[in-house]
XYZ file of C-alpha atoms in Angstrom:
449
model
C -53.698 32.220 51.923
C -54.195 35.986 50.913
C -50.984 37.813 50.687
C -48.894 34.880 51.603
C -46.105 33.418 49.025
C -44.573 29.749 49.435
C -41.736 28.132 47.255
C -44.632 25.705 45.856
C -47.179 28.650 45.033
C -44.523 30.341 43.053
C -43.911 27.291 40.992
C -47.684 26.650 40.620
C -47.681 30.136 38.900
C -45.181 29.358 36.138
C -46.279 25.791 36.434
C -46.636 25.236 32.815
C -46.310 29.230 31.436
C -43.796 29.278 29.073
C -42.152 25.717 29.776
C -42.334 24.402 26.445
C -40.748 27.864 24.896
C -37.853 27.219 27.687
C -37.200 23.618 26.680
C -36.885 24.754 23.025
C -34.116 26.476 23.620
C -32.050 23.230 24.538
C -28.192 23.797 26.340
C -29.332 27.479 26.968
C -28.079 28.206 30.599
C -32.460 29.079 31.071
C -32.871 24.732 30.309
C -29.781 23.991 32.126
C -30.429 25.834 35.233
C -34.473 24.323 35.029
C -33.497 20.516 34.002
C -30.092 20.008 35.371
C -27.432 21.298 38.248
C -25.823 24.196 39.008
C -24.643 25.568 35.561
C -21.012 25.269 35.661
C -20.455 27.246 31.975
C -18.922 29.906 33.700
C -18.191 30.916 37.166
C -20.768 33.366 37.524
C -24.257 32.554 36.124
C -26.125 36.070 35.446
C -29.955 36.666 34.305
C -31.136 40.009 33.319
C -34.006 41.600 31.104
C -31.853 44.922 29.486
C -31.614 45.151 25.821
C -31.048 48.300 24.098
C -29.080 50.854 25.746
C -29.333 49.643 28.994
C -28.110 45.838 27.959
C -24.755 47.470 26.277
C -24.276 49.761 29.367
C -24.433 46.349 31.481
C -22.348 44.070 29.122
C -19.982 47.416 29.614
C -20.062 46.646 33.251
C -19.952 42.936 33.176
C -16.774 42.926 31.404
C -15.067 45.649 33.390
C -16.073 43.031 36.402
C -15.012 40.172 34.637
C -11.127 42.061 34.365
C -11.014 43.122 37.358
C -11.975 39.639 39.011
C -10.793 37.073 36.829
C -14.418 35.568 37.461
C -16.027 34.164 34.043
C -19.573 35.549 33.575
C -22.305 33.778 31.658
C -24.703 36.701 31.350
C -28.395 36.119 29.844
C -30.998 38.349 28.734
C -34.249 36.893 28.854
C -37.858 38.693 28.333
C -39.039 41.893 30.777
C -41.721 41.450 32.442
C -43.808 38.499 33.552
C -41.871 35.991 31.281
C -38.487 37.037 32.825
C -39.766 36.525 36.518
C -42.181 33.342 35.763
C -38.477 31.668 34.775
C -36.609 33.425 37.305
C -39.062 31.622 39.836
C -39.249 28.566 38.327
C -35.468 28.238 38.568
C -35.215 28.924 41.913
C -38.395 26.482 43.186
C -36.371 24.167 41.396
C -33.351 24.670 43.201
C -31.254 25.238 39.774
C -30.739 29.371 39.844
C -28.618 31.628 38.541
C -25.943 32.812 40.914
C -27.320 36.564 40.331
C -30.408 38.032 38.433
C -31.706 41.295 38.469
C -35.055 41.981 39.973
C -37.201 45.408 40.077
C -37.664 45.877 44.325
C -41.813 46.639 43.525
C -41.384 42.596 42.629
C -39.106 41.567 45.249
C -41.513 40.803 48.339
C -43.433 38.131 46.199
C -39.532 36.396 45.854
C -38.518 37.132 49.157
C -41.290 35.687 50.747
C -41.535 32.793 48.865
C -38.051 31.722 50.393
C -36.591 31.996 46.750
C -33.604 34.526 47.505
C -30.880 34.487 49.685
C -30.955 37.084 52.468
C -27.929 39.756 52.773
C -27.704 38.287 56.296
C -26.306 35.049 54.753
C -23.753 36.353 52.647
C -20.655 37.855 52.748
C -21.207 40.996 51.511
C -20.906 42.756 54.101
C -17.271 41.758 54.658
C -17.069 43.208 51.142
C -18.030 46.751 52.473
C -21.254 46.182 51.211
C -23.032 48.046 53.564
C -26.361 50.083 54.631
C -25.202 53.234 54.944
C -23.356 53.200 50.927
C -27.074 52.933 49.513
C -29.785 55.794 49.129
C -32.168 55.070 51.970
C -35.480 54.685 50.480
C -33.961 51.993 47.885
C -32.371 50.085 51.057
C -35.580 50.204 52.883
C -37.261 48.886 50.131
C -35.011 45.851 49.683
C -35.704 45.218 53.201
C -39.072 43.362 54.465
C -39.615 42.266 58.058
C -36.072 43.148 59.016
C -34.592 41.389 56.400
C -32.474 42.918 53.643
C -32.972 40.739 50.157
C -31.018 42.781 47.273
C -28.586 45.091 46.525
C -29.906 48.665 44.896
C -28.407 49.098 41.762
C -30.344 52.454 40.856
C -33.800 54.351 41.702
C -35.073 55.263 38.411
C -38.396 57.875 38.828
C -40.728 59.469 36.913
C -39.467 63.332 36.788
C -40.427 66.436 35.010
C -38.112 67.446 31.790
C -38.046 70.881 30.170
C -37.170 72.244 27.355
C -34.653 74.965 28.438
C -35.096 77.432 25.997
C -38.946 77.792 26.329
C -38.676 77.652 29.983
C -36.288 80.532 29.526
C -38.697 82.386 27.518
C -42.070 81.660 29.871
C -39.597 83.269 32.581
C -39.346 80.166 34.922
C -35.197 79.443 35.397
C -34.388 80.845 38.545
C -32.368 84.084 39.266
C -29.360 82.473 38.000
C -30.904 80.961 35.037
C -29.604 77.412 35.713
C -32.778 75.348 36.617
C -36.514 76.156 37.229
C -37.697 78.170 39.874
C -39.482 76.745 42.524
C -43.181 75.354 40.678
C -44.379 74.078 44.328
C -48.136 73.805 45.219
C -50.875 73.148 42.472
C -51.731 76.893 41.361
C -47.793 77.688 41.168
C -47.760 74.610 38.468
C -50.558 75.616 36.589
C -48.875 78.943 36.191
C -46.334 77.440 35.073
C -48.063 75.453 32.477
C -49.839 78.342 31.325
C -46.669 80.579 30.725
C -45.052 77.318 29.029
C -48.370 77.263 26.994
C -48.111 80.699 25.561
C -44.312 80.140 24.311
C -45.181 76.340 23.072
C -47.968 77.971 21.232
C -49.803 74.349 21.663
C -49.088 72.561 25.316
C -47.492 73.712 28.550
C -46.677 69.852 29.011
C -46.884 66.277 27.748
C -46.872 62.935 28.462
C -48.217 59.313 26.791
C -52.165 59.860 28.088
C -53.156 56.669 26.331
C -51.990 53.262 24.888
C -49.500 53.121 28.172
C -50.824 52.280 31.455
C -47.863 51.869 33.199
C -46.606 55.936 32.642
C -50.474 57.446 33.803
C -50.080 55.468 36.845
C -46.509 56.901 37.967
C -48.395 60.146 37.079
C -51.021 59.437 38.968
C -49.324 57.979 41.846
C -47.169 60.632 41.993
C -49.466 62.878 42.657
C -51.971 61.057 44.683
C -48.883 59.890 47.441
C -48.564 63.574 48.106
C -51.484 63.679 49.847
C -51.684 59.724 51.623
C -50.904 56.501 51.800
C -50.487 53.316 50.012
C -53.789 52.117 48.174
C -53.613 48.754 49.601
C -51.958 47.869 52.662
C -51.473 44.136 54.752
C -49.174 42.607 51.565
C -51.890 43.811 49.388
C -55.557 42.265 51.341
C -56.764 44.897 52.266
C -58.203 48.256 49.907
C -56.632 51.525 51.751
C -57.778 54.152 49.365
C -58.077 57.444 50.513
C -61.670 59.023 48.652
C -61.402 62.635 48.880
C -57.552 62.066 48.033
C -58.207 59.937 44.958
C -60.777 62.809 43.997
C -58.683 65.127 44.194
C -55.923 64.016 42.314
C -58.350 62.866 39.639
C -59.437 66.736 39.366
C -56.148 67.896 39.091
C -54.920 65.704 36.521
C -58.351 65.714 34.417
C -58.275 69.907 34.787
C -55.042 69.810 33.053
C -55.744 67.986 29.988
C -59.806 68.843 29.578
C -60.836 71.840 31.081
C -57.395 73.977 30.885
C -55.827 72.307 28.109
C -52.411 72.687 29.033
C -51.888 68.767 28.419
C -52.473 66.840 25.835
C -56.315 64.492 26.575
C -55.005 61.790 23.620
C -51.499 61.300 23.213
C -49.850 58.015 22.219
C -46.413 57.410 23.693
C -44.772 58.521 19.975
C -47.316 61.422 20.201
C -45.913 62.823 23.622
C -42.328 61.967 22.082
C -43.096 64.815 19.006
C -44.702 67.083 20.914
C -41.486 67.207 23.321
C -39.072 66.924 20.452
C -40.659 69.528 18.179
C -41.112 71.959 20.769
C -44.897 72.024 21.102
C -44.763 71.229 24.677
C -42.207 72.696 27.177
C -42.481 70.193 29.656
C -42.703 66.617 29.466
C -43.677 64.129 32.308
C -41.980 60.721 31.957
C -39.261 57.992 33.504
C -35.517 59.286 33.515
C -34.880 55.875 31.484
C -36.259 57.906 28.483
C -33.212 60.532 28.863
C -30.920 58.760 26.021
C -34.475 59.145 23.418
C -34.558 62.837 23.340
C -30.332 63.373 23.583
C -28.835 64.610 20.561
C -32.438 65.830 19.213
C -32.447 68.015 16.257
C -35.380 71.024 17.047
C -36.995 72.577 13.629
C -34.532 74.936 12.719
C -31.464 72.117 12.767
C -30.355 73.003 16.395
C -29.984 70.726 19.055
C -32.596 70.323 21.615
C -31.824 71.946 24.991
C -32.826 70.146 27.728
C -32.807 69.370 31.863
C -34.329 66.989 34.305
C -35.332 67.976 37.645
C -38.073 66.069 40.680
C -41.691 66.917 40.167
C -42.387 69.762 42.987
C -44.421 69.247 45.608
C -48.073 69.261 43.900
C -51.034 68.677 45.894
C -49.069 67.809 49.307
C -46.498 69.932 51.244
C -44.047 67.595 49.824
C -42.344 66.682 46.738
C -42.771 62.578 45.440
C -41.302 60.643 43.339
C -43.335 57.592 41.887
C -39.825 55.109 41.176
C -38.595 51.694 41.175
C -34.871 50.116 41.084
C -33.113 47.117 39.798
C -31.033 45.220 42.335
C -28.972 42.405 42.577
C -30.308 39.212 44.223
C -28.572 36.632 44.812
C -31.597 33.353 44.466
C -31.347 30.455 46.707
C -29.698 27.382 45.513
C -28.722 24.711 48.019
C -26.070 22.884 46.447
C -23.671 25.935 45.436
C -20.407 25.925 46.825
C -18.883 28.635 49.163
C -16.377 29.903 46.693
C -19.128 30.217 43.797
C -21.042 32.067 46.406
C -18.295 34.123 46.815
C -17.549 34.264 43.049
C -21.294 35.809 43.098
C -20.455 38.284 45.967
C -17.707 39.678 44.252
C -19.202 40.040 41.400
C -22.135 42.589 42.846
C -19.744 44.322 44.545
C -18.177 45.002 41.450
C -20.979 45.989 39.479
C -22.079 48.751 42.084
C -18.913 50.302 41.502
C -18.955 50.436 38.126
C -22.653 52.000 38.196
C -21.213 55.348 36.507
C -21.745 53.460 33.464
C -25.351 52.548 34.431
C -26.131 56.277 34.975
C -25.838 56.838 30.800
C -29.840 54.810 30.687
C -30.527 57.796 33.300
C -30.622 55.448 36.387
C -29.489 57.568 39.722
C -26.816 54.901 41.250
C -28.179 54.008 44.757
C -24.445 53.219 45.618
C -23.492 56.276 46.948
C -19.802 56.086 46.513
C -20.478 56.851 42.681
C -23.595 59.032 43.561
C -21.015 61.145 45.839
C -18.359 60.763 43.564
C -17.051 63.625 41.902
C -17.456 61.660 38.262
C -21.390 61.500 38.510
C -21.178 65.107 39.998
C -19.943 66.117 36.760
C -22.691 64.193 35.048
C -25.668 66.914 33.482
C -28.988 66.303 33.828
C -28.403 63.386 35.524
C -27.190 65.143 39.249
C -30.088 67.321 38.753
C -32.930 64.925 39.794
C -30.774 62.748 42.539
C -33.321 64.225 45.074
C -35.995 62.208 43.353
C -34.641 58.757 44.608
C -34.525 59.952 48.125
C -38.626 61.024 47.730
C -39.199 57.787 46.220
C -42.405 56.276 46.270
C -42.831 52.487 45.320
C -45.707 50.364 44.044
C -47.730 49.251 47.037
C -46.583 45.587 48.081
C -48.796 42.739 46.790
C -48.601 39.549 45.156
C -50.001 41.247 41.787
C -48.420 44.579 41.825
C -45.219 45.727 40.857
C -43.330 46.785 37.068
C -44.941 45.061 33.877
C -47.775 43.820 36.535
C -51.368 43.511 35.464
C -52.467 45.935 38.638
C -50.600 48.541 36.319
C -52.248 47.906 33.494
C -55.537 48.077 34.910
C -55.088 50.899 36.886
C -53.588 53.106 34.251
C -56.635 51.843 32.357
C -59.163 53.781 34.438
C -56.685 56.828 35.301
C -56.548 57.421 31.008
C -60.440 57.567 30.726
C -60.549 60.110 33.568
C -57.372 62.473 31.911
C -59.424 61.948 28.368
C -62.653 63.539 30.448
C -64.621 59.911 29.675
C -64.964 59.204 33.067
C -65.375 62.019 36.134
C -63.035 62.025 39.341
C -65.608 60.432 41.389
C -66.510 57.469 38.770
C -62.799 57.407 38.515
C -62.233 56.502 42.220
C -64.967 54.244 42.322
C -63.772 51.901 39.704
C -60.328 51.458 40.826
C -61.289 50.358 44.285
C -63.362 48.274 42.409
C -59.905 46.628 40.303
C -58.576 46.678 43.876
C -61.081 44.779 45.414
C -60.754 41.817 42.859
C -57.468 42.050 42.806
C -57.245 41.989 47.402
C -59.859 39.016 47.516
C -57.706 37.014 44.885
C -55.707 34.509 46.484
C -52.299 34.492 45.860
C -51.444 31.730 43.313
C -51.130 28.391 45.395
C -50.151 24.599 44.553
């Protein structure tokens, strides 16, 4: 049963997790959709996990599609992570979903395959001009499995390197126009580059959280390591693909730069990286575009406003550049008694919030619709058109019942990758204990009834 996912194993793994929270919250469209029929408060039924700036950028969009439809849209924000897809599974194994939720695409084959969505195939999207060819290719190829599309891209967001644009200026790396960097490609070029960064920062060429958050050393790490191979598991996540001398490598790289060459920080906390970024103690800093709104409108020491860009990491230890990302999407979950005109309702509804994705862009999402990537609105958009090239290197978590955003796999693997950038564990310890995590993690049956 390794790798496989059935309607019943995904309600065996919320089976009980969380229920008794959900039924608390009595005549919440979360009970109504679990414990009753289709919810008929509105005529589009919405579940997402964005608070913050994200969740006002999408109430933005929700109304604008709400206007332009004349659609009513009961949207609900429920917990990110585990929690939000335990209920978004339980919901649809119980044949009582929301007409649309938003799912990360590094958790979508576990839905997809346990029959729980509706395939593009089956709707009528395509009659919208919701189509292939309007979505950045390595989003679209993610949201498709065996031949079969399952969601519609609303962004890629990746991990890309930031600058601060007046030390970069200084350490003499903008190109001859003095717009953006100069080319940083290949490992030596980068640690030049960190080393000229260093001597203007006075402290770090770079930054980023080393510690305390698992999830942002393993985009780091995978980032670098998928320049040189493959996925670390392969066959839905059975079998252990690791690469040795690549993981070594990339383990000496990364550990070099914060031990034996200093140029990165061994110990820093998430708020730590934040400072040294902020303050100007580090030039670069290596981190999710999502974090663009937290350092906009920064005041530097002396009362000015921080100055700075976004572009892809270069190329590092592989001829070619990566970009360790995700995206949300649209899915549209399976529900056997909803009617062809709420399924259109639904329909109409993602097709309108792709084309209001400018709006997204503001969290620092690149829109996978490319009639607002192309459009001469997001071309205006600055730093945001700088790192569009990112989503097209995109590389995703490997596929696998227990990997994917707010996963445990992430939290264990970013476990062993911080002792190795501290310099607690060496490269070669390093490697050996995560194909140990992925061992346990390949034997371990997927969750069944």
């Amino acid at each position: 049963m390794r790798g496989t996912y059935t309607r019943r194993n995904f309600l065996a793994m919320g089976g009980g997790l969380g229920l008794a929270g959900l039924l608390s919250a009595c005549g919440s469209p979360v009970v109504t959709s679990l414990t009753g029929g289709q919810p008929s408060t509105a005529d589009v039924i919405f579940w997402h996990l964005f608070g913050g700036g994200d969740g006002e950028n999408l109430g933005t969009m929700v109304e604008n599609v709400q206007k332009a439809t004349g659609h009513s849209v009961e949207a609900t924000l429920l917990s990110w992570g585990n929690p939000y897809y335990t209920k978004l599974a339980l919901a649809a194994s119980s044949q009582r979903p929301p007409d649309v939720a938003i799912t990360h695409l590094s958790r979508l084959p576990t839905l997809a395959q346990a029959g729980l969505l509706t395939p593009y195939s089956d709707t009528g999207l395509a009659q919208l001009g919701v189509t292939q060819d309007k979505f950045t290719p390595a989003a679209w190829e993610k949201a498709t499995i065996d031949g079969q599309t399952w969601a519609m891209p609303l962004d890629t967001h990746p991990f890309v390197l930031y600058y601060n644009e007046n030390a970069a200026k200084k350490a003499g790396l903008l190109n001859e126009a003095g717009d953006n960097l100069a080319d940083l490609s290949g490992p030596d070029r980068f640690v030049e580059a960190l080393t000229e960064m260093k001597k203007v920062t006075g402290k770090y060429g770079a930054t980023m959280p080393t510690i305390t958050d698992p999830s942002t050393v393993w985009r780091w790490f995978y980032t670098v390591y998928s320049g040189l191979t493959g996925p670390v598991v392969s066959d839905s996540g059975t079998r252990v693909t690791v690469d040795d001398d690549a993981m070594n490598e990339t383990f000496a790289f990364v550990q070099k730069l914060t031990t034996e060459l200093g140029l990165m920080p061994a110990s820093a906390t998430p708020t730590l990286a934040q400072q040294h970024f902020s303050n100007g103690d580090a030039g670069f800093l290596l981190d999710g575009v999502w974090n663009l709104p937290l350092y906009t409108g920064v005041k530097t020491a002396d009362g000015s406003e921080l100055k700075f860009n976004m572009v892809p990491i270069p190329a590092l230890l592989g001829s070619d550049p990566v970009a360790y990302a995700d995206s949300h999407a649209l899915v549209i979950p399976k529900a056997g008694g909803r009617s062809a005109e709420r399924a259109g309702y639904a329909e109409q509804f993602i097709q309108g919030l792709l084309d209001d994705s400018t709006i997204w862009t503001g969290g620092g999402h690149v829109p996978a619709w490319l009639p607002v990537q192309e459009s001469a609105e997001f071309k205006q958009l600055s730093p945001q058109k700088n790192y569009v090239d990112a989503a097209f290197n995109a590389v995703y978590d490997p596929v696998g019942w227990y990997t994917g955003a707010g996963s445990d796999f992430q939290n264990q693997m970013g476990g062993v990758i911080s002792t190795v950038l501290t310099g607690a564990t060496k490269p070669e310890s390093g490697t050996a204990q995560i194909k140990t995590a992925l061992r346990n993690f390949a034997s371990t049956n997927a969750p069944v009834s």
